[in-house]
Structures are given as C-alpha cells and as structure tokens.
Amino acid sequence: MLLILFFLPFALLGAPTNPKALNKILVEENPETPEKRKKIRKIIDTAFENRIPRVQGRQGVAPPLKLAVLNYGPKNNQTRKFEELNSEINGILTFNPPLQLIKTSEYTFESDIMLNENQANNLAKSIENGNYRAKRQAIVDTTLFWNTSVPIYYQFDSKLSATNIANVRKAIKFWNDNSCLNFKEDSNAKNRLFMSSAGGCWSYVGKQVDMPYQMVSVGPSCDTLGTATHELMHAIGFWHQQSRSDRDDYVYVDFSNIIPSQAYNFQKMPLDQAQLLNLPYDYGSVMQYYPYAFALDSSKYTILAKQNGFQNSMGQREAPAFSDLIGVNKLYNCSSTQSIVSFQSISIEATSTWQTFNAKAGDPNSYTSSSDNSTNCFWHIKAPVGQKVEFKMTTAPMSAICMQECPWQSIEINLGRFDLYGMITCCDTFLNQVFTSEQNTIALRGIIRYNQLNYSIQYRSVPTQGTATSPVCVSR
Ligand SMILES: *[C@@H]1O[C@H](CO)[C@@H](O)[C@H](O)[C@H]1NC(C)=O
Ligand SMILES: *[C@@H]1O[C@H](CO)[C@@H](O)[C@H](O)[C@H]1NC(C)=O
Ligand SMILES: *[C@@H]1O[C@H](CO)[C@@H](O)[C@H](O)[C@H]1NC(C)=O
Ligand SMILES: *[C@@H]1O[C@H](CO)[C@@H](O)[C@H](O)[C@H]1NC(C)=O
Ligand SMILES: *[C@@H]1O[C@H](CO)[C@@H](O)[C@H](O)[C@H]1NC(C)=O
Ligand SMILES: [Zn+2]
C-alpha cells in the first residue's frame, strides 16, 4: 500500500525519462531550477512581509451590508472546480534530493502565474514602495511581446492526452481566428510554447526570451476552452482582470475572508509593467478571478461585484469575453479584429404592454460534458428607437443546476453594454426583478449543455425618461 502511494504521483505525472531532467524542473534545457523558483518566491514573500502592517490593516473589514443584498450569485452551495486555482494541486516535481512533490501554488503568483525574476523584482519594488495606485492588465515591457510578423510556435508534450490536445487546439484556433496572432505547431522552433501538464493550469506572462521553450501547463484539470484560452492569454501577455487599478470601483475585495498568507494575491500592481489598453472593466473577462478565490470560508465570496447582477459573471470560463478579444488585438496592434463571430438571433419587438415569451432552447434529453461546446441561442428584445425595454424573468427552468458560473445551463442578459459580458444566471435569483435597457435593446443568450433552458420572460417598451444619455461606443 505504501509503495502504491509513493509511486502514485509518478503514475499521474509521468516519470522523468531523461536523467538530465533531474536537475531541472518544468522543462529540460530551460534556465528553470527549483533554486530559481524558490528565489523568485522569496522576492515576492519578502516584499509582502515588509508590507504586512498595511495588509493586516485591511483584514477584518467585512463588505458593506448592501453589497450582500445586491449580489445575485447562486442560491445553493454548489461550487464547481476552478481550474486555475492551483492551491491544492501537487504538481511540480523537484529532483533535488530528497525527492519532493510540491504544491504548484508554492511556485506561482496569483495561483497560476509563473513570474520571471525580472517581473518579480519589479513587483517587489512597487509593493515595497506601497504603489497600490498602479494599473495592470497587459504587459508593457517590449521584450515580453511576441513578434506578430512570425508565428508563435508551440509543441505538445507527448504525455498530454488526445482530449487535452483537442482542447488546447480549440483554444489556439480561437486566438488564431480572433486576433492577428498566428500560433503554429513546430517542435523545434526557438521560444516555442511547450503545452504540457505540470501540476494544474499555469503559464508565464508574455514571451520569455531566455527560454528555449516555455511551459504552458494545460493538463487534464484544465480541459475547458475557457481555461485553455485563459492560460494562453497569460502567455500572450495578460495579467488578471481584478489586478486593474480601477478594480475597487467595480469589485469589493473582502480581506476579512481571505487567507492572510494569500492576501498578496489581491494587490494592485504597477503601471510601468502594465497597461489598461483603454478598455473598461469586464466582470465576465476570462481573466477575472473566481469570486471565492483564496477564501477562509469557502461558502463566502472574497470578491463581490459592486454592480448589481454581475456576481455570477465573475470566473466564467465559457470562452473569452468580447473585451478580451479586443484587448489582445489592441496589445498587438492588429489592424482589425480578424473575425467577429456573428450570430443569428431571434428579434422580438416590445410594445407598451407587457408581453410574455419563453426563452426556450436545448433538448430536454440532452447532456454534454462541461468541456464540450455549448449550444448558444440569442434573442434581442427591441423597443422603438428612443424608448427603452423593461424586462423581468417570471419563472426559472426546473432543470437548472444552480451554481457559480453556471457551466451547465444559463442565460446571459446584456442591458446594452455589448462590448462587455452581461449578467448571468442559472437560478431564480433574478425572478420578478425589473431591469431596464440602456438603449432600446436587450440581448439575451442562452448557453446550454444540459437539458432544456426555459425561462419565462416578460417585456415591454417604456418612454425614455429625462435626457437621453449618449450611446456608449468603444472603438474596435
Ligand atoms: C449554504 O451554506 C450555508 C452556510 O453553510 C447555509 O447556511 C445554507 O443553508 C446553505 N444553503 C443551501 C441552499 O444549502
Ligand atoms: C519580427 O520578425 C521580423 C521577421 O522575421 C523581423 O524582420 C523583425 O525584426 C522582428 N521584429 C522584432 C521587434 O524583433
Ligand atoms: C503597438 O504600437 C505601439 C504604438 O506605436 C507600440 O508602442 C507598441 O510597441 C506596439 N506593439 C507591438 C506588440 O508591436
Ligand atoms: C466545437 O467547436 C469547435 C470550434 O468551433 C469545432 O471545430 C468543433 O467541431 C465543435 N465540436 C463539436 C462536437 O461540435
Ligand atoms: C416552460 O416553462 C413554462 C412556464 O413555467 C411552462 O408552462 C412550460 O411547460 C415549460 N416548457 C417545457 C417544455 O418545460
Ligand atoms: Zn490566470
């Protein structure tokens, strides 16, 4: 029995085949060693230790009561596995005697980011300077940029399963189709991405010039499109959404419910290492953290959406949000977004009296896995130009599985910011609440992998009150 337990990690991860690998971690021939990883860990830890009084000062402040009321998250306690939250994943083998199998999170920053030494030093400096007003979303340092004139080469580790490979290919296709980046398979090219499985889901941020090949860990626990595209977005050069300088305007970070030693994962980072690309905060960005991340009490949120209705959009891993595509295309100066997927939608005209329709989609007898493609259906409810739509849901589907991010069946409601992800629900959390469109259209999207979506919806048009706000337009 003992023997089985001892060898289990190897059975899961694959034993090293080359003795040269014994001195290296992650990737052979890479300048990565356990010592280097420990050094980087220490740079960050020391910086935060020096700032502990500040961090502690933020402990114990519970969110304002009204946020708890505003937050329409799932009503039961079902959670789903959050792939990039590597805190429990034992993954990276170090081969320094004695043999160690260590937690991936001991080497990563914000759970799934492998910082390089330069990035760690820069972050440490700004942490010690108390630079909390900084902005962060995408890389600034040009040595971290990929060159769009040449492909971004990648290789699959032979230990990845066919299912994993198919999922990563889907994610690569997504970025090839939706940006001017050109990922291309090549097992010999310099600076290639090495798609592998090394203890959970993680990546470096941007191109690592000193690495012959850089690891992107996208193994068995990461095989949804959302997670694979998230890790690739780190490799392309993006940080997490909630690290943005303006995040406090959009989310409340509840430090009273964050494991104290993990509080550094919620700091804001410096402007000289990042840019916001003039993009608005998007709760549904595929780079937004799961709202229970690093919780002391895992039945309570650590991140609360300040905007009514968006709690459940955070951590969605269905696919990158439209704003994520725009971000990648802006960072790389793509001349235009390569393909904007156009959907067929059902158009519904609102009149001044309440009308009802059933937003129904999917097959009551169907079931697919959470990593399979979902069925998507679109409805647009339109009021005459100059008026607005009032909208409420009156019944929720009996078959819904009520859980965070709604991976099985959900409805996305967009009141008019079509450049951003909408509110999502899979429960009765929105029932009988009246929402009003920003302009004259409300867009609904049904996302179904299980059973049939069936929400009863009531809508009507109402005159615009007061002075009309100017339409929000975000350049593409
Ligand atoms: C969810 O968990 C909380 C705290 O443990 C409990 O009070 C509540 O009743 C649970 N809700 C459901 C629907 O099980
Ligand atoms: C990008 O690649 C092209 C083609 O190989 C090369 O001419 C150019 O100098 C590269 N740009 C940078 C910034 O390295
Ligand atoms: C995009 O253009 C800006 C402004 O000209 C430039 O500073 C930046 O380096 C460019 N980005 C890339 C990835 O080439
Ligand atoms: C899922 O979507 C991908 C990319 O759009 C497509 O190539 C693939 O055929 C789809 N799979 C199924 C089972 O429909
Ligand atoms: C959809 O929901 C409505 C309202 O609850 C109900 O009358 C109808 O039978 C449902 N349809 C299906 C196919 O379940
Ligand atoms: Zn991440």
Coordinates of C-alpha atoms and ligand atoms in Angstrom, one line a residue:
M1 CA 0.0 0.0 0.0
L2 CA 2.8 2.4 0.9
L3 CA 4.5 1.6 -2.3
I4 CA 1.4 2.4 -4.3
L5 CA 1.0 5.7 -2.6
F6 CA 4.6 6.6 -3.2
F7 CA 4.5 5.9 -6.8
L8 CA 1.1 7.4 -7.5
P9 CA 2.5 10.8 -8.3
F10 CA 4.7 9.3 -11.0
A11 CA 1.9 7.3 -12.4
L12 CA -0.1 10.5 -12.7
L13 CA 2.5 12.9 -13.9
G14 CA 4.8 10.6 -15.9
A15 CA 8.3 9.8 -14.6
P16 CA 11.2 11.8 -16.0
T17 CA 12.6 10.0 -19.0
N18 CA 15.9 11.8 -19.2
P19 CA 18.3 11.8 -16.3
K20 CA 19.4 15.3 -17.4
A21 CA 16.0 16.5 -16.2
L22 CA 16.9 15.5 -12.7
N23 CA 18.5 18.9 -12.1
K24 CA 15.8 20.9 -13.7
I25 CA 12.2 21.5 -13.2
L26 CA 9.4 22.2 -15.6
V27 CA 11.3 21.9 -18.9
E28 CA 14.6 20.4 -19.7
E29 CA 17.2 22.8 -21.2
N30 CA 15.4 25.7 -19.5
P31 CA 17.0 28.0 -17.1
E32 CA 14.4 26.9 -14.6
T33 CA 15.6 25.2 -11.4
P34 CA 14.0 24.7 -8.1
E35 CA 16.5 27.1 -6.6
K36 CA 15.5 29.8 -9.1
R37 CA 11.8 29.2 -8.3
K38 CA 12.5 29.5 -4.6
K39 CA 14.4 32.7 -5.1
I40 CA 11.5 34.2 -7.0
R41 CA 9.1 33.1 -4.3
K42 CA 11.3 34.7 -1.7
I43 CA 11.5 38.0 -3.6
I44 CA 7.7 38.3 -3.5
D45 CA 7.3 37.0 0.0
T46 CA 9.9 39.4 1.4
A47 CA 8.3 42.4 -0.3
F48 CA 4.9 41.5 1.2
E49 CA 6.3 40.7 4.6
N50 CA 7.7 44.2 4.6
R51 CA 4.2 45.5 3.9
I52 CA 2.4 43.3 6.4
P53 CA 1.2 46.2 8.6
R54 CA -0.7 47.6 5.6
V55 CA -2.1 44.2 4.6
Q56 CA -3.1 43.4 8.1
G57 CA -4.7 46.8 8.4
R58 CA -7.1 45.7 5.7
Q59 CA -8.0 42.5 7.5
G60 CA -11.3 42.2 9.3
V61 CA -13.2 44.7 7.2
A62 CA -16.3 42.9 6.1
P63 CA -18.1 44.0 2.9
P64 CA -20.8 46.7 3.3
L65 CA -24.2 45.0 4.0
K66 CA -25.8 46.4 0.9
L67 CA -23.4 44.5 -1.3
A68 CA -24.6 41.3 0.1
V69 CA -28.1 42.3 -0.8
L70 CA -27.0 43.4 -4.3
N71 CA -25.1 40.3 -5.1
Y72 CA -27.2 37.8 -7.1
G73 CA -25.0 34.8 -7.0
P74 CA -26.1 31.2 -6.9
K75 CA -28.5 30.4 -4.2
N76 CA -27.4 26.9 -3.2
N77 CA -23.9 26.0 -2.2
Q78 CA -22.8 24.1 -5.3
T79 CA -19.4 25.2 -6.5
R80 CA -17.5 24.0 -9.4
K81 CA -13.9 23.2 -9.7
F82 CA -12.0 26.3 -10.7
E83 CA -9.2 25.0 -12.9
E84 CA -6.6 27.8 -12.4
L85 CA -6.9 27.7 -8.6
N86 CA -3.9 25.5 -8.0
S87 CA -3.8 25.8 -4.2
E88 CA -4.5 22.1 -3.7
I89 CA -2.6 20.8 -6.6
N90 CA 0.6 18.9 -6.0
G91 CA 2.4 19.2 -9.2
I92 CA 5.9 20.2 -9.8
L93 CA 8.4 17.6 -9.0
T94 CA 11.7 18.8 -7.8
F95 CA 14.5 16.4 -8.1
N96 CA 16.9 17.8 -5.6
P97 CA 17.4 15.1 -3.0
P98 CA 15.3 14.3 -1.2
L99 CA 12.6 13.9 -3.8
Q100 CA 9.8 16.4 -3.4
L101 CA 6.5 16.8 -4.8
I102 CA 5.4 20.3 -4.1
K103 CA 2.3 22.3 -4.4
T104 CA 2.1 24.3 -7.6
S105 CA 0.9 27.3 -5.7
E106 CA 4.2 27.5 -3.8
Y107 CA 5.8 28.5 -7.0
T108 CA 3.1 30.5 -8.6
F109 CA 1.8 34.1 -8.2
E110 CA -2.0 34.6 -8.1
S111 CA -2.3 30.8 -8.3
D112 CA -1.5 30.3 -12.0
I113 CA 1.2 32.8 -13.0
M114 CA 4.8 31.8 -13.1
L115 CA 6.7 35.1 -12.7
N116 CA 10.1 35.6 -14.1
E117 CA 12.8 37.1 -12.0
N118 CA 12.6 40.5 -13.6
Q119 CA 8.8 40.6 -13.1
A120 CA 9.2 39.5 -9.5
N121 CA 11.8 42.2 -8.8
N122 CA 9.6 44.9 -10.4
L123 CA 6.6 43.8 -8.5
A124 CA 8.5 43.7 -5.2
K125 CA 9.8 47.2 -5.8
S126 CA 6.4 48.6 -6.3
I127 CA 4.9 46.6 -3.4
E128 CA 7.6 48.0 -1.0
N129 CA 7.0 51.5 -2.3
G130 CA 3.4 51.0 -1.4
N131 CA 2.4 51.6 -5.0
Y132 CA -1.2 50.5 -4.8
R133 CA -2.5 53.0 -7.2
A134 CA -0.9 51.3 -10.2
K135 CA -2.6 49.9 -13.2
R136 CA -2.3 46.5 -14.5
Q137 CA -3.7 44.4 -17.3
A138 CA -1.3 43.8 -20.1
I139 CA 2.5 43.8 -20.4
V140 CA 4.4 46.9 -21.2
D141 CA 8.0 45.6 -21.4
T142 CA 8.6 45.0 -25.2
T143 CA 10.9 42.1 -24.6
L144 CA 7.9 40.2 -23.4
F145 CA 5.9 40.8 -26.7
W146 CA 5.6 38.2 -29.3
N147 CA 6.5 39.3 -32.8
T148 CA 3.4 39.3 -35.0
S149 CA 5.5 39.0 -38.2
V150 CA 6.4 35.5 -37.2
P151 CA 4.2 32.7 -35.8
I152 CA 4.1 31.9 -32.1
Y153 CA 5.4 28.3 -32.3
Y154 CA 4.1 25.6 -30.0
Q155 CA 4.6 22.0 -29.2
F156 CA 2.6 19.4 -27.4
D157 CA 4.2 17.3 -24.7
S158 CA 3.7 13.6 -25.6
K159 CA 2.3 13.0 -22.2
L160 CA -0.8 15.0 -23.0
S161 CA -3.9 13.0 -23.8
A162 CA -5.8 13.3 -27.1
T163 CA -8.6 15.0 -25.1
N164 CA -6.2 17.6 -23.7
I165 CA -4.6 18.2 -27.1
A166 CA -8.0 18.7 -28.7
N167 CA -9.0 21.2 -26.1
V168 CA -5.8 23.2 -26.5
R169 CA -6.1 23.1 -30.2
K170 CA -9.6 24.6 -29.8
A171 CA -8.1 27.4 -27.7
I172 CA -5.3 28.0 -30.2
K173 CA -7.8 28.1 -33.0
F174 CA -9.8 30.6 -31.0
W175 CA -6.9 33.1 -30.8
N176 CA -5.8 32.4 -34.4
D177 CA -9.3 33.1 -35.6
N178 CA -9.9 36.2 -33.4
S179 CA -6.6 38.0 -33.5
C180 CA -3.6 38.7 -35.8
L181 CA -1.6 36.3 -33.7
N182 CA -0.6 33.2 -35.6
F183 CA 0.1 30.1 -33.5
K184 CA 1.8 27.4 -35.4
E185 CA 2.9 23.9 -34.4
D186 CA 6.7 23.3 -34.5
S187 CA 8.6 21.1 -32.2
N188 CA 12.0 22.7 -32.9
A189 CA 11.4 26.4 -33.1
K190 CA 13.1 28.7 -30.6
N191 CA 10.9 30.3 -27.9
R192 CA 8.1 27.9 -28.5
L193 CA 5.3 27.3 -26.1
F194 CA 5.5 23.8 -24.6
M195 CA 2.0 22.6 -23.9
S196 CA 2.3 20.2 -21.1
S197 CA 0.9 19.1 -17.8
A198 CA 2.9 20.2 -14.8
G199 CA 0.6 20.4 -11.8
G200 CA -2.6 22.2 -12.6
C201 CA -3.1 25.1 -15.0
W202 CA -0.5 27.9 -15.2
S203 CA 1.6 30.0 -17.5
Y204 CA 4.3 32.6 -17.7
V205 CA 3.2 36.1 -18.7
G206 CA 4.5 37.1 -22.1
K207 CA 7.3 35.7 -24.1
Q208 CA 10.3 34.5 -22.0
V209 CA 13.2 35.4 -24.2
D210 CA 15.8 33.4 -22.2
M211 CA 13.9 30.1 -22.5
P212 CA 14.4 27.8 -25.5
Y213 CA 10.8 26.8 -24.8
Q214 CA 8.4 27.9 -22.2
M215 CA 5.9 25.8 -20.4
V216 CA 2.1 26.3 -20.5
S217 CA 0.6 23.8 -18.2
V218 CA -2.8 22.8 -19.6
G219 CA -3.2 19.2 -18.5
P220 CA -6.2 17.1 -17.5
S221 CA -7.5 19.5 -14.9
C222 CA -7.6 22.4 -17.5
D223 CA -9.6 21.0 -20.3
T224 CA -12.2 23.5 -20.9
L225 CA -12.0 26.2 -23.6
G226 CA -12.2 29.0 -21.1
T227 CA -9.3 27.7 -19.0
A228 CA -7.0 26.9 -22.0
T229 CA -7.7 30.4 -23.6
H230 CA -7.1 32.0 -20.1
E231 CA -3.6 30.3 -19.9
L232 CA -2.8 31.3 -23.5
M233 CA -3.8 34.9 -22.7
H234 CA -1.2 34.9 -19.9
A235 CA 1.4 33.6 -22.4
I236 CA 0.3 36.3 -24.9
G237 CA 0.9 38.9 -22.2
F238 CA -2.1 39.5 -20.0
W239 CA -2.5 39.7 -16.2
H240 CA -5.7 39.1 -14.2
Q241 CA -8.7 41.4 -14.5
Q242 CA -9.1 42.1 -10.8
S243 CA -5.5 43.4 -10.6
R244 CA -6.5 46.5 -12.6
S245 CA -6.0 49.9 -10.9
D246 CA -9.7 50.7 -11.1
R247 CA -10.9 47.4 -9.7
D248 CA -12.1 48.9 -6.4
D249 CA -14.7 50.8 -8.4
Y250 CA -16.1 47.5 -9.6
V251 CA -15.4 44.9 -7.0
Y252 CA -15.1 44.8 -3.3
V253 CA -12.3 42.6 -2.1
D254 CA -13.2 41.1 1.2
F255 CA -9.9 40.8 3.0
S256 CA -11.7 39.6 6.1
N257 CA -12.4 36.3 4.3
I258 CA -9.0 35.9 2.6
I259 CA -6.4 33.5 4.0
P260 CA -3.9 36.0 5.4
S261 CA -0.9 34.5 3.8
Q262 CA -2.6 34.7 0.5
A263 CA -3.6 38.4 0.7
Y264 CA -0.7 39.4 -1.6
N265 CA -2.7 37.8 -4.4
F266 CA -5.1 40.7 -4.4
Q267 CA -2.7 43.6 -4.6
K268 CA -2.7 46.0 -7.4
M269 CA 0.4 46.2 -9.5
P270 CA 2.5 48.9 -11.2
L271 CA 1.7 51.0 -14.2
D272 CA 5.2 50.7 -15.5
Q273 CA 4.7 47.0 -16.1
A274 CA 1.2 47.1 -17.4
Q275 CA -1.4 49.0 -19.5
L276 CA -5.1 49.0 -19.4
L277 CA -5.4 49.4 -23.2
N278 CA -8.2 51.9 -22.6
L279 CA -10.6 49.1 -22.0
P280 CA -13.4 49.1 -19.5
Y281 CA -13.5 46.6 -16.5
D282 CA -15.3 43.5 -17.6
Y283 CA -16.7 41.1 -14.9
G284 CA -17.0 38.4 -17.5
S285 CA -13.4 38.6 -18.8
V286 CA -11.9 35.2 -19.0
M287 CA -9.0 36.8 -16.9
Q288 CA -11.3 37.6 -14.0
Y289 CA -10.7 35.5 -10.8
Y290 CA -13.2 33.1 -9.4
P291 CA -15.0 35.1 -6.7
Y292 CA -14.3 32.5 -4.0
A293 CA -10.5 32.5 -4.6
F294 CA -8.3 32.2 -1.5
A295 CA -11.4 32.2 0.8
L296 CA -11.1 31.3 4.5
D297 CA -14.7 30.4 4.5
S298 CA -15.3 28.8 1.1
S299 CA -19.0 29.4 1.3
K300 CA -18.4 33.1 1.2
Y301 CA -17.1 35.3 -1.6
T302 CA -13.8 37.0 -1.5
I303 CA -14.7 39.2 -4.4
L304 CA -18.0 40.9 -4.6
A305 CA -19.3 42.6 -7.7
K306 CA -20.3 46.2 -6.9
Q307 CA -22.7 46.3 -9.8
N308 CA -26.0 44.7 -9.3
G309 CA -26.3 41.3 -11.0
F310 CA -22.7 40.6 -12.0
Q311 CA -21.6 38.3 -9.2
N312 CA -22.2 35.2 -11.3
S313 CA -20.4 36.6 -14.3
M314 CA -17.1 36.5 -12.4
G315 CA -15.0 33.5 -13.1
Q316 CA -16.9 32.5 -16.2
R317 CA -14.8 30.2 -18.3
E318 CA -17.2 29.6 -21.1
A319 CA -14.9 31.5 -23.6
P320 CA -13.1 34.8 -23.7
A321 CA -15.3 37.8 -23.5
F322 CA -15.5 40.2 -26.4
S323 CA -13.4 42.7 -24.4
D324 CA -10.7 40.0 -24.2
L325 CA -10.5 39.7 -28.0
I326 CA -10.4 43.5 -28.2
G327 CA -7.6 43.5 -25.6
V328 CA -5.4 41.0 -27.4
N329 CA -6.0 42.8 -30.7
K330 CA -5.1 46.2 -29.2
L331 CA -2.0 45.0 -27.5
Y332 CA -0.7 43.6 -30.7
N333 CA -1.8 46.5 -32.9
C334 CA -3.9 44.1 -35.1
S335 CA -5.3 46.2 -37.9
S336 CA -8.8 44.8 -37.2
T337 CA -10.3 42.0 -35.2
Q338 CA -9.9 39.2 -37.6
S339 CA -13.3 37.6 -37.3
I340 CA -16.2 38.9 -35.3
V341 CA -18.4 35.9 -34.9
S342 CA -21.9 36.8 -36.0
F343 CA -24.8 35.1 -34.5
Q344 CA -28.3 34.6 -35.8
S345 CA -30.7 36.0 -33.2
I346 CA -34.4 36.0 -32.8
S347 CA -35.7 39.5 -32.8
I348 CA -38.6 40.4 -30.5
E349 CA -40.4 43.7 -30.7
A350 CA -41.6 45.3 -27.4
T351 CA -44.7 47.3 -27.2
S352 CA -46.1 49.4 -24.3
T353 CA -48.0 46.5 -22.8
W354 CA -46.3 43.6 -21.0
Q355 CA -45.9 40.5 -23.2
T356 CA -44.5 37.1 -22.4
F357 CA -42.3 34.7 -24.2
N358 CA -40.5 31.5 -23.2
A359 CA -36.8 31.7 -23.8
K360 CA -36.5 28.1 -24.6
A361 CA -33.5 26.3 -26.1
G362 CA -31.8 22.9 -26.0
D363 CA -33.0 19.4 -25.9
P364 CA -34.7 18.2 -22.7
N365 CA -33.0 14.8 -23.1
S366 CA -29.5 16.1 -23.9
Y367 CA -26.4 16.1 -21.8
T368 CA -22.9 17.0 -22.7
S369 CA -19.7 17.3 -20.6
S370 CA -18.7 20.7 -19.3
S371 CA -15.7 20.7 -21.7
D372 CA -17.9 20.2 -24.7
N373 CA -19.2 23.0 -26.9
S374 CA -22.4 24.5 -25.6
T375 CA -25.5 25.2 -27.6
N376 CA -26.0 29.0 -27.8
C377 CA -29.2 30.8 -28.6
F378 CA -29.7 34.5 -29.0
W379 CA -32.7 36.8 -28.5
H380 CA -32.9 40.5 -29.0
I381 CA -35.8 42.4 -27.4
K382 CA -36.2 45.8 -29.1
A383 CA -38.2 48.8 -28.2
P384 CA -38.9 51.5 -30.7
V385 CA -35.9 53.9 -31.2
G386 CA -35.8 56.4 -28.4
Q387 CA -37.5 54.1 -25.9
K388 CA -36.2 51.5 -23.5
V389 CA -37.1 47.9 -22.8
E390 CA -38.3 46.8 -19.4
F391 CA -37.7 43.2 -18.7
K392 CA -38.3 40.6 -16.0
M393 CA -38.0 36.9 -15.6
T394 CA -41.0 35.3 -14.0
T395 CA -40.1 31.6 -14.0
A396 CA -36.8 29.7 -14.0
P397 CA -36.3 26.3 -15.5
M398 CA -36.9 23.4 -13.2
S399 CA -34.0 21.6 -14.7
A400 CA -31.4 24.3 -13.9
I401 CA -28.4 23.4 -11.8
C402 CA -27.8 26.4 -9.7
M403 CA -24.1 27.0 -9.3
Q404 CA -21.3 29.6 -9.6
E405 CA -20.6 30.5 -13.3
C406 CA -23.5 28.3 -14.5
P407 CA -21.5 25.8 -16.6
W408 CA -24.5 23.6 -17.4
Q409 CA -27.3 26.0 -18.4
S410 CA -27.5 29.7 -18.1
I411 CA -28.9 32.9 -19.6
E412 CA -26.8 35.9 -20.2
I413 CA -28.6 39.2 -20.0
N414 CA -27.0 42.2 -21.6
L415 CA -28.8 45.5 -21.0
G416 CA -26.8 47.5 -23.6
R417 CA -23.0 47.4 -23.0
F418 CA -22.5 44.9 -25.8
D419 CA -18.7 45.4 -25.6
L420 CA -18.9 43.8 -22.1
Y421 CA -20.0 40.5 -20.7
G422 CA -23.6 40.6 -19.4
M423 CA -25.1 39.3 -16.1
I424 CA -25.6 35.6 -16.0
T425 CA -27.9 33.4 -14.0
C426 CA -28.9 29.8 -13.9
C427 CA -31.3 30.1 -10.9
D428 CA -34.2 32.0 -9.7
T429 CA -32.0 34.9 -8.4
F430 CA -33.4 37.5 -10.8
L431 CA -37.0 36.5 -10.7
N432 CA -39.5 39.3 -10.8
Q433 CA -36.8 41.9 -10.7
V434 CA -37.4 44.6 -13.4
F435 CA -34.3 45.5 -15.5
T436 CA -34.3 48.4 -17.9
S437 CA -32.2 48.5 -21.1
E438 CA -29.6 51.2 -21.5
Q439 CA -30.6 52.0 -25.1
N440 CA -33.5 50.3 -26.9
T441 CA -32.2 46.7 -27.0
I442 CA -31.7 43.9 -24.5
A443 CA -29.7 41.0 -25.7
L444 CA -30.2 37.5 -24.2
R445 CA -28.0 34.5 -24.8
G446 CA -29.0 31.0 -23.7
I447 CA -26.0 28.7 -23.0
I448 CA -26.9 25.1 -22.7
R449 CA -25.1 21.8 -22.1
Y450 CA -27.6 20.1 -20.0
N451 CA -31.4 19.6 -20.5
Q452 CA -33.5 22.4 -21.7
L453 CA -33.4 26.1 -20.9
N454 CA -36.8 27.5 -20.3
Y455 CA -37.2 31.0 -18.7
S456 CA -40.5 32.8 -18.9
I457 CA -39.8 36.4 -19.7
Q458 CA -42.0 39.5 -19.7
Y459 CA -41.1 42.7 -21.5
R460 CA -42.5 46.0 -22.6
S461 CA -41.3 49.3 -24.0
V462 CA -41.2 52.4 -21.9
P463 CA -40.5 56.0 -22.9
T464 CA -37.1 57.3 -22.1
Q465 CA -37.2 59.4 -19.0
G466 CA -35.3 62.7 -18.7
T467 CA -32.4 63.5 -21.0
A468 CA -31.1 60.7 -23.2
T469 CA -27.6 59.5 -22.4
S470 CA -25.3 59.4 -25.3
P471 CA -24.7 55.9 -26.7
V472 CA -21.7 54.2 -25.4
C473 CA -19.3 53.3 -28.1
V474 CA -16.0 51.5 -27.8
S475 CA -13.6 51.6 -30.7
R476 CA -12.6 48.2 -32.1
Ligands
LIG1 C1 -25.3 27.1 2.2 O1 -24.4 27.1 3.2 C2 -24.7 28.0 4.3 C3 -23.6 28.0 5.3 O2 -23.0 26.7 5.5 C4 -26.0 27.5 4.9 O3 -26.4 28.4 6.0 C5 -27.1 27.5 3.9 O4 -28.3 27.0 4.4 C6 -26.7 26.6 2.7 N1 -27.7 26.8 1.6 C7 -28.2 25.7 1.0 C8 -29.2 26.1 -0.1 O5 -27.9 24.6 1.2
LIG2 C1 9.9 40.4 -36.2 O1 10.2 39.4 -37.2 C2 10.5 40.0 -38.4 C3 10.6 38.9 -39.4 O2 11.5 37.9 -39.0 C4 11.8 40.8 -38.3 O3 12.2 41.4 -39.5 C5 11.6 41.8 -37.2 O4 12.9 42.5 -37.0 C6 11.1 41.3 -35.9 N1 10.8 42.3 -35.0 C7 11.3 42.4 -33.8 C8 10.8 43.5 -33.0 O5 12.0 41.5 -33.4
LIG3 C1 1.9 48.8 -30.9 O1 2.0 50.1 -31.2 C2 2.5 51.0 -30.2 C3 2.5 52.4 -30.6 O2 3.0 52.6 -31.8 C4 3.9 50.5 -29.8 O3 4.4 51.3 -28.7 C5 3.9 49.0 -29.4 O4 5.2 48.5 -29.1 C6 3.2 48.2 -30.5 N1 3.0 46.8 -30.0 C7 3.5 45.8 -30.6 C8 3.2 44.5 -30.0 O5 4.2 45.8 -31.5
LIG4 C1 -16.7 22.6 -31.2 O1 -16.3 23.8 -31.7 C2 -15.1 23.7 -32.5 C3 -14.6 25.1 -32.8 O2 -15.7 26.0 -33.1 C4 -15.4 22.9 -33.7 O3 -14.3 22.8 -34.5 C5 -15.9 21.5 -33.2 O4 -16.2 20.7 -34.3 C6 -17.0 21.6 -32.3 N1 -17.3 20.3 -31.7 C7 -18.5 19.8 -31.7 C8 -18.6 18.4 -31.1 O5 -19.4 20.3 -32.2
LIG5 C1 -41.5 26.2 -19.8 O1 -41.9 26.9 -18.7 C2 -43.3 27.3 -18.8 C3 -43.5 28.2 -17.6 O2 -43.1 27.7 -16.4 C4 -44.1 26.1 -18.7 O3 -45.5 26.4 -18.8 C5 -43.8 25.1 -19.9 O4 -44.5 23.9 -19.7 C6 -42.3 24.9 -19.9 N1 -42.0 24.1 -21.0 C7 -41.2 23.0 -21.0 C8 -41.0 22.3 -22.3 O5 -40.8 22.5 -20.0
ZN6 ZN -4.6 33.2 -14.5

